[in-house]
PDB file of C-alpha atoms in Angstrom:
ATOM      1  CA  ASP A   1      -9.426  -3.950 -17.191  1.00 64.00           C
ATOM      2  CA  ALA A   2      -7.816  -6.765 -15.569  1.00 85.00           C
ATOM      3  CA  GLY A   3      -6.362  -5.653 -12.394  1.00 96.00           C
ATOM      4  CA  VAL A   4      -3.196  -6.311 -11.343  1.00 98.00           C
ATOM      5  CA  ILE A   5      -2.893 -10.405 -10.629  1.00 98.00           C
ATOM      6  CA  GLN A   6      -0.608 -12.097  -8.018  1.00 98.00           C
ATOM      7  CA  SER A   7      -0.185 -15.960  -7.865  1.00 98.00           C
ATOM      8  CA  PRO A   8      -0.243 -17.932  -5.985  1.00 98.00           C
ATOM      9  CA  ARG A   9      -3.038 -16.503  -2.779  1.00 97.00           C
ATOM     10  CA  HIS A  10      -1.994 -18.586  -0.561  1.00 97.00           C
ATOM     11  CA  GLU A  11       1.645 -19.998  -0.156  1.00 97.00           C
ATOM     12  CA  VAL A  12       2.394 -22.494   3.128  1.00 98.00           C
ATOM     13  CA  THR A  13       6.102 -23.715   2.842  1.00 97.00           C
ATOM     14  CA  GLU A  14       8.856 -25.062   5.284  1.00 97.00           C
ATOM     15  CA  MET A  15      11.632 -23.511   6.068  1.00 97.00           C
ATOM     16  CA  GLY A  16      15.187 -23.612   4.023  1.00 97.00           C
ATOM     17  CA  GLN A  17      12.540 -23.880   1.039  1.00 97.00           C
ATOM     18  CA  GLU A  18      12.780 -21.755  -2.271  1.00 97.00           C
ATOM     19  CA  VAL A  19       9.448 -19.463  -2.517  1.00 98.00           C
ATOM     20  CA  THR A  20       8.721 -17.761  -5.907  1.00 98.00           C
ATOM     21  CA  LEU A  21       5.766 -15.096  -5.999  1.00 98.00           C
ATOM     22  CA  ARG A  22       4.343 -13.571  -9.058  1.00 98.00           C
ATOM     23  CA  CYS A  23       2.638 -10.424 -10.119  1.00 98.00           C
ATOM     24  CA  LYS A  24       1.151  -9.669 -13.632  1.00 98.00           C
ATOM     25  CA  PRO A  25       0.867  -5.727 -13.479  1.00 98.00           C
ATOM     26  CA  ILE A  26      -1.879  -3.801 -15.216  1.00 97.00           C
ATOM     27  CA  SER A  27      -1.109  -3.936 -18.657  1.00 96.00           C
ATOM     28  CA  GLY A  28       0.189  -0.076 -20.409  1.00 95.00           C
ATOM     29  CA  HIS A  29       1.546   0.495 -16.420  1.00 95.00           C
ATOM     30  CA  ASP A  30       5.719   1.601 -16.434  1.00 93.00           C
ATOM     31  CA  TYR A  31       5.680   0.976 -12.739  1.00 94.00           C
ATOM     32  CA  LEU A  32       5.880  -1.979 -10.827  1.00 95.00           C
ATOM     33  CA  PHE A  33       6.544  -2.416  -6.769  1.00 96.00           C
ATOM     34  CA  TRP A  34       6.724  -4.719  -4.427  1.00 98.00           C
ATOM     35  CA  TYR A  35       5.460  -4.556  -0.990  1.00 97.00           C
ATOM     36  CA  ARG A  36       5.576  -6.582   2.917  1.00 98.00           C
ATOM     37  CA  GLN A  37       2.527  -6.337   4.885  1.00 97.00           C
ATOM     38  CA  THR A  38       3.130  -7.541   8.735  1.00 96.00           C
ATOM     39  CA  MET A  39       1.372  -6.481  11.651  1.00 91.00           C
ATOM     40  CA  MET A  40       4.576  -5.392  13.534  1.00 90.00           C
ATOM     41  CA  ARG A  41       6.279  -3.301  10.726  1.00 91.00           C
ATOM     42  CA  GLY A  42       3.064  -2.301   8.679  1.00 92.00           C
ATOM     43  CA  LEU A  43       3.290  -1.961   4.880  1.00 95.00           C
ATOM     44  CA  GLU A  44       6.967  -1.804   3.799  1.00 94.00           C
ATOM     45  CA  LEU A  45       8.142  -1.188   0.327  1.00 95.00           C
ATOM     46  CA  LEU A  46      11.051  -3.981  -1.029  1.00 96.00           C
ATOM     47  CA  ILE A  47      11.374  -2.637  -4.466  1.00 95.00           C
ATOM     48  CA  TYR A  48      10.318  -1.287  -7.454  1.00 94.00           C
ATOM     49  CA  PHE A  49      10.776  -1.247 -11.540  1.00 94.00           C
ATOM     50  CA  ASN A  50      10.590   1.128 -14.366  1.00 93.00           C
ATOM     51  CA  ASN A  51      10.437   0.051 -17.814  1.00 94.00           C
ATOM     52  CA  ASN A  52      11.229  -3.509 -16.714  1.00 96.00           C
ATOM     53  CA  VAL A  53      14.527  -2.101 -14.662  1.00 95.00           C
ATOM     54  CA  PRO A  54      15.272  -2.075 -11.280  1.00 95.00           C
ATOM     55  CA  ILE A  55      15.355   1.246  -9.875  1.00 91.00           C
ATOM     56  CA  ASP A  56      15.298   0.888  -5.557  1.00 91.00           C
ATOM     57  CA  ASP A  57      15.873  -2.023  -4.049  1.00 93.00           C
ATOM     58  CA  SER A  58      16.705  -0.324  -1.002  1.00 92.00           C
ATOM     59  CA  GLY A  59      13.581  -2.212   0.710  1.00 93.00           C
ATOM     60  CA  MET A  60      14.633  -5.669   0.082  1.00 95.00           C
ATOM     61  CA  PRO A  61      15.436  -7.053   3.953  1.00 89.00           C
ATOM     62  CA  GLU A  62      18.201  -9.740   2.606  1.00 86.00           C
ATOM     63  CA  ASP A  63      20.182 -11.374  -0.077  1.00 92.00           C
ATOM     64  CA  ARG A  64      17.620 -14.034   0.448  1.00 96.00           C
ATOM     65  CA  PHE A  65      15.308 -11.823  -1.234  1.00 97.00           C
ATOM     66  CA  SER A  66      15.332 -10.930  -5.241  1.00 98.00           C
ATOM     67  CA  ALA A  67      12.918  -9.612  -7.389  1.00 98.00           C
ATOM     68  CA  LYS A  68      12.880  -9.791 -11.264  1.00 98.00           C
ATOM     69  CA  MET A  69      10.682  -8.262 -13.859  1.00 98.00           C
ATOM     70  CA  PRO A  70      11.690 -10.148 -17.747  1.00 97.00           C
ATOM     71  CA  ASN A  71       8.935  -7.761 -19.526  1.00 96.00           C
ATOM     72  CA  ALA A  72       6.274  -5.557 -18.942  1.00 96.00           C
ATOM     73  CA  SER A  73       3.699  -8.257 -17.800  1.00 96.00           C
ATOM     74  CA  PHE A  74       5.719 -10.108 -15.243  1.00 97.00           C
ATOM     75  CA  SER A  75       7.526  -9.913 -12.316  1.00 98.00           C
ATOM     76  CA  THR A  76       8.642 -12.739  -9.386  1.00 98.00           C
ATOM     77  CA  LEU A  77       9.979 -12.333  -6.302  1.00 98.00           C
ATOM     78  CA  LYS A  78      11.503 -14.912  -4.692  1.00 98.00           C
ATOM     79  CA  ILE A  79      13.321 -15.861  -1.410  1.00 98.00           C
ATOM     80  CA  GLN A  80      15.928 -18.604  -1.279  1.00 97.00           C
ATOM     81  CA  PRO A  81      15.953 -19.657   1.193  1.00 97.00           C
ATOM     82  CA  SER A  82      13.223 -18.888   2.970  1.00 97.00           C
ATOM     83  CA  GLU A  83      12.775 -18.304   6.966  1.00 97.00           C
ATOM     84  CA  PRO A  84       9.780 -18.041   9.485  1.00 97.00           C
ATOM     85  CA  ARG A  85      10.246 -14.288   9.737  1.00 96.00           C
ATOM     86  CA  ASP A  86       9.650 -14.055   6.029  1.00 97.00           C
ATOM     87  CA  SER A  87       6.199 -14.721   6.629  1.00 98.00           C
ATOM     88  CA  ALA A  88       3.497 -11.761   5.793  1.00 98.00           C
ATOM     89  CA  VAL A  89       0.973 -10.632   2.928  1.00 98.00           C
ATOM     90  CA  TYR A  90       3.428  -9.450  -0.250  1.00 98.00           C
ATOM     91  CA  PHE A  91       1.657  -7.016  -1.993  1.00 98.00           C
ATOM     92  CA  CYS A  92       2.810  -6.059  -5.930  1.00 98.00           C
ATOM     93  CA  ALA A  93       1.214  -2.706  -7.084  1.00 97.00           C
ATOM     94  CA  SER A  94       1.415  -1.055 -10.337  1.00 96.00           C
ATOM     95  CA  SER A  95       1.208   2.494 -12.050  1.00 94.00           C
ATOM     96  CA  HIS A  96       1.175   4.300 -14.635  1.00 92.00           C
ATOM     97  CA  GLY A  97       4.225   7.108 -14.441  1.00 80.00           C
ATOM     98  CA  GLY A  98       6.029   6.908 -11.886  1.00 66.00           C
ATOM     99  CA  ASN A  99       5.490  10.273  -9.710  1.00 67.00           C
ATOM    100  CA  SER A 100       4.295  10.101  -6.236  1.00 74.00           C
ATOM    101  CA  ASN A 101       0.643  11.941  -8.284  1.00 81.00           C
ATOM    102  CA  GLN A 102       0.041   8.747  -9.691  1.00 88.00           C
ATOM    103  CA  PRO A 103      -2.314   5.914  -7.377  1.00 92.00           C
ATOM    104  CA  GLN A 104      -0.723   2.376  -7.259  1.00 94.00           C
ATOM    105  CA  HIS A 105      -2.743  -0.320  -8.525  1.00 96.00           C
ATOM    106  CA  PHE A 106      -2.618  -2.884  -5.826  1.00 98.00           C
ATOM    107  CA  GLY A 107      -2.930  -6.775  -6.256  1.00 98.00           C
ATOM    108  CA  ASP A 108      -4.597  -9.033  -3.923  1.00 97.00           C
ATOM    109  CA  GLY A 109      -1.088 -10.571  -2.166  1.00 98.00           C
ATOM    110  CA  THR A 110       0.460 -13.511  -1.661  1.00 98.00           C
ATOM    111  CA  ARG A 111      -0.252 -14.880   2.435  1.00 98.00           C
ATOM    112  CA  LEU A 112       3.083 -16.748   2.932  1.00 98.00           C
ATOM    113  CA  SER A 113       3.420 -18.875   5.912  1.00 98.00           C
ATOM    114  CA  ILE A 114       6.839 -20.142   6.692  1.00 98.00           C
ATOM    115  CA  LEU A 115       6.827 -23.066   9.205  1.00 97.00           C
TER     116      LEU A 115
ATOM    117  CA  SER B   1      10.489   2.962   8.822  1.00 45.00           C
ATOM    118  CA  GLN B   2       6.715   4.567   8.429  1.00 49.00           C
ATOM    119  CA  GLN B   3       6.010   8.606   7.694  1.00 63.00           C
ATOM    120  CA  GLY B   4       2.566   8.879   8.445  1.00 72.00           C
ATOM    121  CA  GLU B   5       0.486   7.832  11.375  1.00 83.00           C
ATOM    122  CA  GLU B   6      -3.241   7.578  11.493  1.00 85.00           C
ATOM    123  CA  ASP B   7      -5.199   8.362  14.538  1.00 87.00           C
ATOM    124  CA  PRO B   8      -7.261   6.899  15.924  1.00 93.00           C
ATOM    125  CA  GLN B   9      -6.138   2.930  15.471  1.00 93.00           C
ATOM    126  CA  ALA B  10      -9.563   1.577  15.430  1.00 95.00           C
ATOM    127  CA  LEU B  11     -12.946   3.408  14.804  1.00 96.00           C
ATOM    128  CA  SER B  12     -16.538   1.870  15.803  1.00 97.00           C
ATOM    129  CA  ILE B  13     -19.747   3.519  14.345  1.00 97.00           C
ATOM    130  CA  GLN B  14     -23.128   2.588  13.621  1.00 97.00           C
ATOM    131  CA  GLU B  15     -24.320   3.226  10.535  1.00 97.00           C
ATOM    132  CA  GLY B  16     -25.482   6.257   8.932  1.00 97.00           C
ATOM    133  CA  GLU B  17     -22.826   8.208  11.444  1.00 97.00           C
ATOM    134  CA  ASN B  18     -19.610   9.691   9.753  1.00 98.00           C
ATOM    135  CA  ALA B  19     -16.246   8.666  10.178  1.00 97.00           C
ATOM    136  CA  THR B  20     -13.695  10.822  10.780  1.00 97.00           C
ATOM    137  CA  MET B  21      -9.402   9.830  10.531  1.00 96.00           C
ATOM    138  CA  ASN B  22      -6.616  11.975  10.781  1.00 96.00           C
ATOM    139  CA  CYS B  23      -3.204  11.506   9.472  1.00 95.00           C
ATOM    140  CA  SER B  24      -0.063  12.844  10.849  1.00 95.00           C
ATOM    141  CA  TYR B  25       3.527  12.893   8.777  1.00 93.00           C
ATOM    142  CA  LYS B  26       6.662  14.635   9.201  1.00 91.00           C
ATOM    143  CA  THR B  27       8.686  15.555   5.850  1.00 88.00           C
ATOM    144  CA  SER B  28       7.467  18.147   3.071  1.00 88.00           C
ATOM    145  CA  ILE B  29       5.078  16.574   0.505  1.00 89.00           C
ATOM    146  CA  ASN B  30       3.781  17.301  -2.752  1.00 90.00           C
ATOM    147  CA  ASN B  31       0.171  15.187  -2.416  1.00 93.00           C
ATOM    148  CA  LEU B  32      -1.050  13.049  -0.032  1.00 95.00           C
ATOM    149  CA  GLN B  33      -3.183   9.815  -0.926  1.00 95.00           C
ATOM    150  CA  TRP B  34      -5.464   7.951   1.155  1.00 97.00           C
ATOM    151  CA  TYR B  35      -6.029   4.095   0.491  1.00 97.00           C
ATOM    152  CA  ARG B  36      -8.783   1.469   1.828  1.00 98.00           C
ATOM    153  CA  GLN B  37      -7.505  -2.503   2.233  1.00 98.00           C
ATOM    154  CA  ASN B  38     -10.982  -4.568   2.532  1.00 98.00           C
ATOM    155  CA  SER B  39     -10.079  -8.257   4.979  1.00 96.00           C
ATOM    156  CA  GLY B  40      -8.114 -10.433   2.869  1.00 95.00           C
ATOM    157  CA  ARG B  41      -7.735  -7.826  -0.117  1.00 97.00           C
ATOM    158  CA  GLY B  42      -4.833  -5.306  -2.073  1.00 97.00           C
ATOM    159  CA  LEU B  43      -5.279  -1.136  -0.835  1.00 98.00           C
ATOM    160  CA  VAL B  44      -7.544   0.597  -3.517  1.00 98.00           C
ATOM    161  CA  HIS B  45      -7.269   4.162  -3.650  1.00 97.00           C
ATOM    162  CA  LEU B  46      -9.783   6.625  -2.965  1.00 98.00           C
ATOM    163  CA  ILE B  47      -8.309   9.887  -3.230  1.00 97.00           C
ATOM    164  CA  LEU B  48      -5.630  12.487  -3.978  1.00 96.00           C
ATOM    165  CA  ILE B  49      -5.017  15.975  -2.293  1.00 96.00           C
ATOM    166  CA  ARG B  50      -1.736  17.763  -3.772  1.00 95.00           C
ATOM    167  CA  SER B  51      -0.111  20.231  -1.649  1.00 94.00           C
ATOM    168  CA  ASN B  52      -1.521  23.324  -2.345  1.00 95.00           C
ATOM    169  CA  GLU B  53      -5.105  22.030  -1.749  1.00 96.00           C
ATOM    170  CA  ARG B  54      -6.789  22.335   1.830  1.00 97.00           C
ATOM    171  CA  GLU B  55      -9.840  19.932   0.817  1.00 98.00           C
ATOM    172  CA  LYS B  56     -11.401  17.914  -1.216  1.00 97.00           C
ATOM    173  CA  HIS B  57     -14.352  15.692  -2.151  1.00 97.00           C
ATOM    174  CA  SER B  58     -15.471  12.581  -3.517  1.00 96.00           C
ATOM    175  CA  GLY B  59     -19.152  11.078  -2.807  1.00 97.00           C
ATOM    176  CA  ARG B  60     -19.085  10.548   0.518  1.00 98.00           C
ATOM    177  CA  LEU B  61     -15.345  10.928   1.309  1.00 98.00           C
ATOM    178  CA  ARG B  62     -14.091  14.404   2.421  1.00 98.00           C
ATOM    179  CA  VAL B  63     -10.488  15.303   2.703  1.00 98.00           C
ATOM    180  CA  THR B  64      -8.431  18.169   4.413  1.00 98.00           C
ATOM    181  CA  LEU B  65      -4.915  18.793   4.216  1.00 98.00           C
ATOM    182  CA  ASP B  66      -3.227  21.388   6.662  1.00 97.00           C
ATOM    183  CA  THR B  67       0.132  21.303   5.276  1.00 95.00           C
ATOM    184  CA  SER B  68       1.350  23.740   8.054  1.00 95.00           C
ATOM    185  CA  LYS B  69       0.448  21.246  10.874  1.00 95.00           C
ATOM    186  CA  LYS B  70       1.769  18.056   9.090  1.00 95.00           C
ATOM    187  CA  SER B  71      -1.614  16.763   9.259  1.00 96.00           C
ATOM    188  CA  SER B  72      -4.869  15.364   6.680  1.00 97.00           C
ATOM    189  CA  SER B  73      -8.448  13.805   7.925  1.00 97.00           C
ATOM    190  CA  LEU B  74     -10.482  11.640   5.891  1.00 98.00           C
ATOM    191  CA  LEU B  75     -13.996  11.804   6.444  1.00 98.00           C
ATOM    192  CA  ILE B  76     -16.749   9.281   5.620  1.00 98.00           C
ATOM    193  CA  THR B  77     -20.057  10.514   5.999  1.00 98.00           C
ATOM    194  CA  ALA B  78     -23.548   8.433   6.279  1.00 98.00           C
ATOM    195  CA  SER B  79     -21.626   5.247   6.692  1.00 97.00           C
ATOM    196  CA  ARG B  80     -22.019   1.991   5.836  1.00 97.00           C
ATOM    197  CA  ALA B  81     -21.509  -1.316   6.471  1.00 97.00           C
ATOM    198  CA  ALA B  82     -19.385  -1.771   3.139  1.00 97.00           C
ATOM    199  CA  ASP B  83     -17.298   0.773   4.617  1.00 98.00           C
ATOM    200  CA  THR B  84     -15.960  -1.951   6.935  1.00 98.00           C
ATOM    201  CA  ALA B  85     -12.037  -1.812   6.006  1.00 98.00           C
ATOM    202  CA  SER B  86      -8.573  -0.552   7.340  1.00 97.00           C
ATOM    203  CA  TYR B  87      -7.689   2.967   6.176  1.00 97.00           C
ATOM    204  CA  PHE B  88      -4.236   4.124   5.078  1.00 97.00           C
ATOM    205  CA  CYS B  89      -2.634   7.291   4.295  1.00 96.00           C
ATOM    206  CA  ALA B  90       0.714   7.776   2.361  1.00 94.00           C
ATOM    207  CA  THR B  91       3.337  10.130   1.748  1.00 92.00           C
ATOM    208  CA  PRO B  92       5.701  10.309  -1.472  1.00 88.00           C
ATOM    209  CA  ILE B  93       9.223  10.119  -0.619  1.00 83.00           C
ATOM    210  CA  LEU B  94      10.708  13.245  -2.366  1.00 74.00           C
ATOM    211  CA  THR B  95      14.616  12.281  -2.102  1.00 69.00           C
ATOM    212  CA  GLY B  96      15.883   9.688  -5.089  1.00 63.00           C
ATOM    213  CA  GLY B  97      13.270  10.234  -7.769  1.00 63.00           C
ATOM    214  CA  GLY B  98      10.597  11.016  -5.616  1.00 62.00           C
ATOM    215  CA  ASN B  99       8.281   7.974  -6.473  1.00 76.00           C
ATOM    216  CA  LYS B 100       7.936   6.257  -3.933  1.00 87.00           C
ATOM    217  CA  LEU B 101       4.886   6.174  -1.366  1.00 90.00           C
ATOM    218  CA  THR B 102       5.376   5.499   2.281  1.00 91.00           C
ATOM    219  CA  PHE B 103       2.128   4.381   4.308  1.00 93.00           C
ATOM    220  CA  GLY B 104       0.810   5.499   7.453  1.00 90.00           C
ATOM    221  CA  THR B 105       0.032   2.548  10.276  1.00 89.00           C
ATOM    222  CA  GLY B 106      -4.059   2.427   9.310  1.00 94.00           C
ATOM    223  CA  THR B 107      -7.398   3.161  10.948  1.00 96.00           C
ATOM    224  CA  GLN B 108      -9.589   0.071  11.249  1.00 97.00           C
ATOM    225  CA  LEU B 109     -12.851   1.176  10.917  1.00 98.00           C
ATOM    226  CA  LYS B 110     -15.785  -1.191  11.972  1.00 98.00           C
ATOM    227  CA  VAL B 111     -19.670   0.271  10.652  1.00 98.00           C
ATOM    228  CA  GLU B 112     -22.454  -1.604  12.386  1.00 96.00           C
ATOM    229  CA  LEU B 113     -25.639  -1.859  11.374  1.00 91.00           C
TER     230      LEU B 113
END
């Protein structure tokens, strides 16, 4: 079975530009999570969805960040406008069932560099 | 903020030796999970231990949980170069639906030939 697929793997862009990160969760998984990983702050949960509905976006740092899940097989995380401090690795993860007893399956991330 | 903290931050051992990593957490949990992250890759789930369990094994992995001390340990026996990775513990945030995990700061393990 294919795992969680993220694209692009790497993105380099100038500050002020719009950035869109994409994620395809594992088929049949009903929870989708977006994380950000940096050396300073470690792995932080930004937002998660259940059955395509955003449940908790308390980790989204600013209004410049937005996430959507138009269907069960696709989600996007958008940053507009981007800033150098947004540089990080962004991970998408999915799970079957939402209670915290379920393992999360991670994609290989998008390494984002904002110049 | 992160709930878990791993100790040590970095560990370097020779192939064949055992590696032990520790995790401390702050609030009550119903389970604790360990994940591995290879360089440039996403996290991979290794093992889950429930709060009513004290020890669990999976292959060369042994996990212990002491809820009275709010700590867990991950032991990798007979380490291999392929075990070189960062290891994270993850604990659930039980408020607000209990669907979120918080990850520790990680232990970087290097296994040398």
